[in-house]
Amino acid sequence: MTEKVGVLGKKPQRPQRRTGVERVVNAPLPTVYGKFQAVGYLDHDRGDEQVALVYGDIGTDEVLVRLHSECLTGDAFGSQHCECGDQLASALRAVVAEGAGVVVYLRGHEGRGIGLLGKLRAMALQAEGLDTVEANLALGFPVDARDYGVAAGVLQDLGVRSVRLMSNNPRKREALVRHGIQVAEQVPLLIPPCENNITYLRTKRERLDHHLPHLDAVAHLS
Ligand SMILES: [Zn+2]
């Protein structure tokens, strides 16, 4: 692409492009779990709108935190294909029970970052017998395309230096640390499996290294 040149041969002045996340709004959000503050952010790098639900006086260290990857089917429709909806509800309940904490809801993370339609296509392949990893690969997608830079930016804006991370996924921990947030502890978020998601959960454990020790107790589910 050629640069536009102004009439006097000078490059026109361009407004400096913002990068990173910008806090745009704070709004009270009463929920069935408790009264949160919804803090809205604009991610200038990707153009996404993001939101963090903050409960209580969170402080700076060892803050109870969930980085929840958006999952429309699980979070809104109660899908049993995955355990996302239950994990989100558990995380919100845990933060309220603790008296303080943050749930960062990460948009753009559908299907481990392949988009809603990509995820539905992967689910169609899983119905034919592929596992969640094979399905992503068969569609030409990476196994996990999620980026956690935004989550780290949001936590930094909220003044959080170290977290107790509610997650079974070692990659989330590694990604946060890489982006400058300390992880003091990884808190398991174990949802009892059901017939519809046991294969998916076993794949997460066996192929994606998720820490899911409770699956041992449900050998009877096929
Ligand atoms: Zn899900």
Tab-separated table of C-alpha atoms and ligand atoms in Angstrom:
chain	number	residue	atom	x	y	z
A	1	MET	CA	0.000	0.000	0.000
A	2	THR	CA	1.396	3.446	-0.919
A	3	GLU	CA	1.446	6.187	1.706
A	4	LYS	CA	-0.803	9.151	0.982
A	5	VAL	CA	1.219	12.305	0.565
A	6	GLY	CA	-0.192	15.751	1.413
A	7	VAL	CA	-0.232	18.668	-1.036
A	8	LEU	CA	3.095	20.016	0.201
A	9	GLY	CA	4.736	16.630	-0.002
A	10	LYS	CA	4.428	16.019	3.747
A	11	LYS	CA	2.729	12.993	5.222
A	12	PRO	CA	-0.614	13.990	6.727
A	13	GLN	CA	-0.684	13.908	10.540
A	14	ARG	CA	-2.442	10.799	11.769
A	15	PRO	CA	-3.998	10.641	15.216
A	16	GLN	CA	-1.933	8.298	17.363
A	17	ARG	CA	-3.604	4.898	17.543
A	18	ARG	CA	-4.359	3.664	21.047
A	19	THR	CA	-3.288	0.200	22.022
A	20	GLY	CA	-4.179	-2.121	24.869
A	21	VAL	CA	-7.378	-2.065	26.901
A	22	GLU	CA	-9.174	1.095	27.948
A	23	ARG	CA	-11.666	1.241	30.796
A	24	VAL	CA	-14.800	2.833	29.364
A	25	VAL	CA	-17.542	2.443	31.975
A	26	ASN	CA	-18.408	1.237	35.480
A	27	ALA	CA	-21.992	0.193	36.127
A	28	PRO	CA	-23.632	-1.520	39.085
A	29	LEU	CA	-24.897	-4.981	38.086
A	30	PRO	CA	-27.213	-6.742	40.523
A	31	THR	CA	-27.370	-10.471	39.676
A	32	VAL	CA	-28.944	-13.601	41.150
A	33	TYR	CA	-25.520	-14.252	42.720
A	34	GLY	CA	-24.996	-10.814	44.258
A	35	LYS	CA	-24.307	-7.171	43.438
A	36	PHE	CA	-21.351	-6.784	41.084
A	37	GLN	CA	-19.753	-3.828	39.372
A	38	ALA	CA	-19.634	-4.386	35.621
A	39	VAL	CA	-16.493	-2.719	34.342
A	40	GLY	CA	-16.518	-2.319	30.568
A	41	TYR	CA	-13.367	-2.168	28.469
A	42	LEU	CA	-12.505	-1.541	24.862
A	43	ASP	CA	-9.659	-3.627	23.504
A	44	HIS	CA	-7.985	-1.271	21.053
A	45	ASP	CA	-5.809	-4.031	19.573
A	46	ARG	CA	-8.622	-6.338	18.474
A	47	GLY	CA	-11.642	-4.026	18.603
A	48	ASP	CA	-13.493	-6.266	21.081
A	49	GLU	CA	-15.726	-5.002	23.882
A	50	GLN	CA	-14.867	-6.779	27.139
A	51	VAL	CA	-16.343	-6.831	30.618
A	52	ALA	CA	-15.101	-7.722	34.086
A	53	LEU	CA	-17.511	-8.392	36.948
A	54	VAL	CA	-15.968	-7.110	40.154
A	55	TYR	CA	-17.312	-8.038	43.575
A	56	GLY	CA	-16.374	-6.298	46.816
A	57	ASP	CA	-13.084	-4.629	47.692
A	58	ILE	CA	-10.636	-6.787	45.767
A	59	GLY	CA	-7.283	-5.419	46.954
A	60	THR	CA	-4.141	-6.131	44.963
A	61	ASP	CA	-2.794	-9.542	45.971
A	62	GLU	CA	-4.106	-13.099	45.867
A	63	VAL	CA	-7.379	-11.892	44.386
A	64	LEU	CA	-9.852	-14.678	43.581
A	65	VAL	CA	-10.165	-14.529	39.791
A	66	ARG	CA	-11.815	-16.431	36.977
A	67	LEU	CA	-10.907	-15.778	33.343
A	68	HIS	CA	-14.020	-17.101	31.667
A	69	SER	CA	-13.865	-17.771	27.946
A	70	GLU	CA	-17.095	-16.767	26.276
A	71	CYS	CA	-19.303	-19.727	25.357
A	72	LEU	CA	-22.733	-18.686	24.095
A	73	THR	CA	-24.100	-22.228	23.988
A	74	GLY	CA	-22.891	-23.099	27.480
A	75	ASP	CA	-23.284	-19.741	29.240
A	76	ALA	CA	-26.663	-18.681	27.838
A	77	PHE	CA	-28.353	-21.854	26.546
A	78	GLY	CA	-27.340	-24.312	29.265
A	79	SER	CA	-25.570	-26.592	26.776
A	80	GLN	CA	-24.356	-29.867	28.226
A	81	HIS	CA	-21.832	-30.321	25.450
A	82	CYS	CA	-19.329	-28.498	27.677
A	83	GLU	CA	-19.266	-27.401	31.322
A	84	CYS	CA	-18.820	-23.671	30.682
A	85	GLY	CA	-22.206	-22.542	32.020
A	86	ASP	CA	-21.725	-24.360	35.319
A	87	GLN	CA	-18.165	-23.070	35.604
A	88	LEU	CA	-19.314	-19.478	35.115
A	89	ALA	CA	-22.060	-19.841	37.742
A	90	SER	CA	-19.649	-21.551	40.168
A	91	ALA	CA	-17.071	-18.814	39.708
A	92	LEU	CA	-19.612	-16.039	40.339
A	93	ARG	CA	-20.876	-17.879	43.443
A	94	ALA	CA	-17.319	-18.425	44.698
A	95	VAL	CA	-16.420	-14.758	44.345
A	96	VAL	CA	-19.537	-13.742	46.300
A	97	ALA	CA	-18.874	-16.381	48.981
A	98	GLU	CA	-15.303	-15.098	49.281
A	99	GLY	CA	-16.575	-11.512	49.685
A	100	ALA	CA	-14.352	-10.184	46.885
A	101	GLY	CA	-13.056	-11.185	43.479
A	102	VAL	CA	-13.195	-10.743	39.723
A	103	VAL	CA	-14.703	-12.675	36.833
A	104	VAL	CA	-13.235	-11.480	33.537
A	105	TYR	CA	-15.581	-12.555	30.747
A	106	LEU	CA	-13.470	-12.963	27.648
A	107	ARG	CA	-15.286	-12.297	24.412
A	108	GLY	CA	-13.741	-13.626	21.222
A	109	HIS	CA	-12.868	-16.900	22.991
A	110	GLU	CA	-15.698	-19.040	21.562
A	111	GLY	CA	-14.558	-22.604	20.889
A	112	ARG	CA	-11.074	-21.875	22.244
A	113	GLY	CA	-10.834	-18.865	19.938
A	114	ILE	CA	-12.256	-20.204	16.651
A	115	GLY	CA	-15.517	-18.225	16.725
A	116	LEU	CA	-19.134	-19.275	17.228
A	117	LEU	CA	-19.602	-20.746	13.746
A	118	GLY	CA	-16.262	-22.521	13.949
A	119	LYS	CA	-17.299	-23.991	17.282
A	120	LEU	CA	-20.676	-25.168	15.930
A	121	ARG	CA	-18.909	-26.784	12.977
A	122	ALA	CA	-16.522	-28.487	15.401
A	123	MET	CA	-19.505	-29.668	17.464
A	124	ALA	CA	-21.086	-31.152	14.330
A	125	LEU	CA	-17.885	-33.134	13.712
A	126	GLN	CA	-17.823	-34.261	17.347
A	127	ALA	CA	-21.354	-35.620	16.896
A	128	GLU	CA	-19.830	-37.786	14.138
A	129	GLY	CA	-17.187	-39.163	16.483
A	130	LEU	CA	-14.188	-36.827	16.356
A	131	ASP	CA	-12.933	-35.451	19.658
A	132	THR	CA	-12.709	-31.724	20.354
A	133	VAL	CA	-9.032	-31.548	19.408
A	134	GLU	CA	-9.431	-33.579	16.187
A	135	ALA	CA	-12.460	-31.486	15.202
A	136	ASN	CA	-10.575	-28.174	15.436
A	137	LEU	CA	-7.676	-29.624	13.452
A	138	ALA	CA	-9.962	-31.164	10.790
A	139	LEU	CA	-11.439	-27.693	10.186
A	140	GLY	CA	-7.982	-26.158	9.799
A	141	PHE	CA	-8.163	-24.350	13.139
A	142	PRO	CA	-5.520	-24.378	15.859
A	143	VAL	CA	-6.336	-26.512	18.914
A	144	ASP	CA	-6.352	-23.388	21.083
A	145	ALA	CA	-6.260	-19.886	19.584
A	146	ARG	CA	-7.062	-17.938	22.749
A	147	ASP	CA	-5.040	-14.924	23.790
A	148	TYR	CA	-4.962	-13.770	27.415
A	149	GLY	CA	-3.188	-10.442	26.931
A	150	VAL	CA	-6.516	-8.609	27.281
A	151	ALA	CA	-7.304	-10.417	30.539
A	152	ALA	CA	-3.940	-9.386	31.959
A	153	GLY	CA	-4.564	-5.793	30.820
A	154	VAL	CA	-7.946	-5.747	32.573
A	155	LEU	CA	-6.473	-7.152	35.798
A	156	GLN	CA	-3.645	-4.620	35.699
A	157	ASP	CA	-6.172	-1.808	35.242
A	158	LEU	CA	-8.066	-3.102	38.293
A	159	GLY	CA	-4.827	-2.934	40.288
A	160	VAL	CA	-4.465	-6.715	40.624
A	161	ARG	CA	-0.885	-7.960	41.002
A	162	SER	CA	-1.423	-11.588	41.970
A	163	VAL	CA	-4.369	-13.954	41.692
A	164	ARG	CA	-5.804	-17.175	42.992
A	165	LEU	CA	-6.909	-18.452	39.613
A	166	MET	CA	-10.096	-20.509	39.365
A	167	SER	CA	-9.178	-22.784	36.474
A	168	ASN	CA	-8.242	-26.353	35.597
A	169	ASN	CA	-6.255	-25.218	32.582
A	170	PRO	CA	-2.481	-24.920	33.015
A	171	ARG	CA	-2.252	-22.765	29.866
A	172	LYS	CA	-4.288	-19.968	31.451
A	173	ARG	CA	-1.886	-19.849	34.360
A	174	GLU	CA	1.148	-19.786	32.080
A	175	ALA	CA	-0.376	-17.082	29.886
A	176	LEU	CA	-1.137	-14.805	32.839
A	177	VAL	CA	2.353	-15.184	34.249
A	178	ARG	CA	3.801	-14.421	30.813
A	179	HIS	CA	1.751	-11.204	30.785
A	180	GLY	CA	3.014	-10.060	34.170
A	181	ILE	CA	0.295	-11.254	36.592
A	182	GLN	CA	1.484	-13.563	39.362
A	183	VAL	CA	-0.534	-16.706	40.064
A	184	ALA	CA	-0.328	-17.430	43.798
A	185	GLU	CA	-2.571	-20.476	43.542
A	186	GLN	CA	-4.642	-22.394	41.022
A	187	VAL	CA	-8.083	-23.144	42.465
A	188	PRO	CA	-9.835	-26.126	40.829
A	189	LEU	CA	-13.291	-25.518	39.378
A	190	LEU	CA	-14.575	-29.063	39.123
A	191	ILE	CA	-18.069	-29.538	37.714
A	192	PRO	CA	-19.672	-32.970	38.132
A	193	PRO	CA	-19.737	-34.459	34.624
A	194	CYS	CA	-22.857	-35.761	32.889
A	195	GLU	CA	-23.425	-38.323	30.154
A	196	ASN	CA	-23.337	-35.623	27.461
A	197	ASN	CA	-20.005	-34.057	28.355
A	198	ILE	CA	-17.931	-36.881	29.829
A	199	THR	CA	-16.128	-37.607	26.535
A	200	TYR	CA	-15.396	-33.917	26.043
A	201	LEU	CA	-14.062	-33.594	29.594
A	202	ARG	CA	-11.885	-36.693	29.218
A	203	THR	CA	-10.433	-35.216	26.036
A	204	LYS	CA	-9.689	-31.986	27.891
A	205	ARG	CA	-7.863	-33.982	30.521
A	206	GLU	CA	-6.009	-36.350	28.211
A	207	ARG	CA	-5.182	-34.090	25.276
A	208	LEU	CA	-5.202	-30.563	26.727
A	209	ASP	CA	-3.646	-31.300	30.152
A	210	HIS	CA	-6.585	-29.949	32.149
A	211	HIS	CA	-6.443	-30.950	35.793
A	212	LEU	CA	-9.688	-32.904	36.279
A	213	PRO	CA	-9.052	-35.528	38.986
A	214	HIS	CA	-12.778	-35.895	39.741
A	215	LEU	CA	-13.314	-37.731	36.439
A	216	ASP	CA	-11.763	-40.853	37.987
A	217	ALA	CA	-14.830	-41.227	40.176
A	218	VAL	CA	-17.210	-41.502	37.200
A	219	ALA	CA	-15.816	-44.456	35.279
A	220	HIS	CA	-19.388	-45.711	34.853
A	221	LEU	CA	-20.297	-42.887	32.453
A	222	SER	CA	-19.580	-44.017	28.936
B	1	ZN	ZN	-18.522	-24.169	26.430
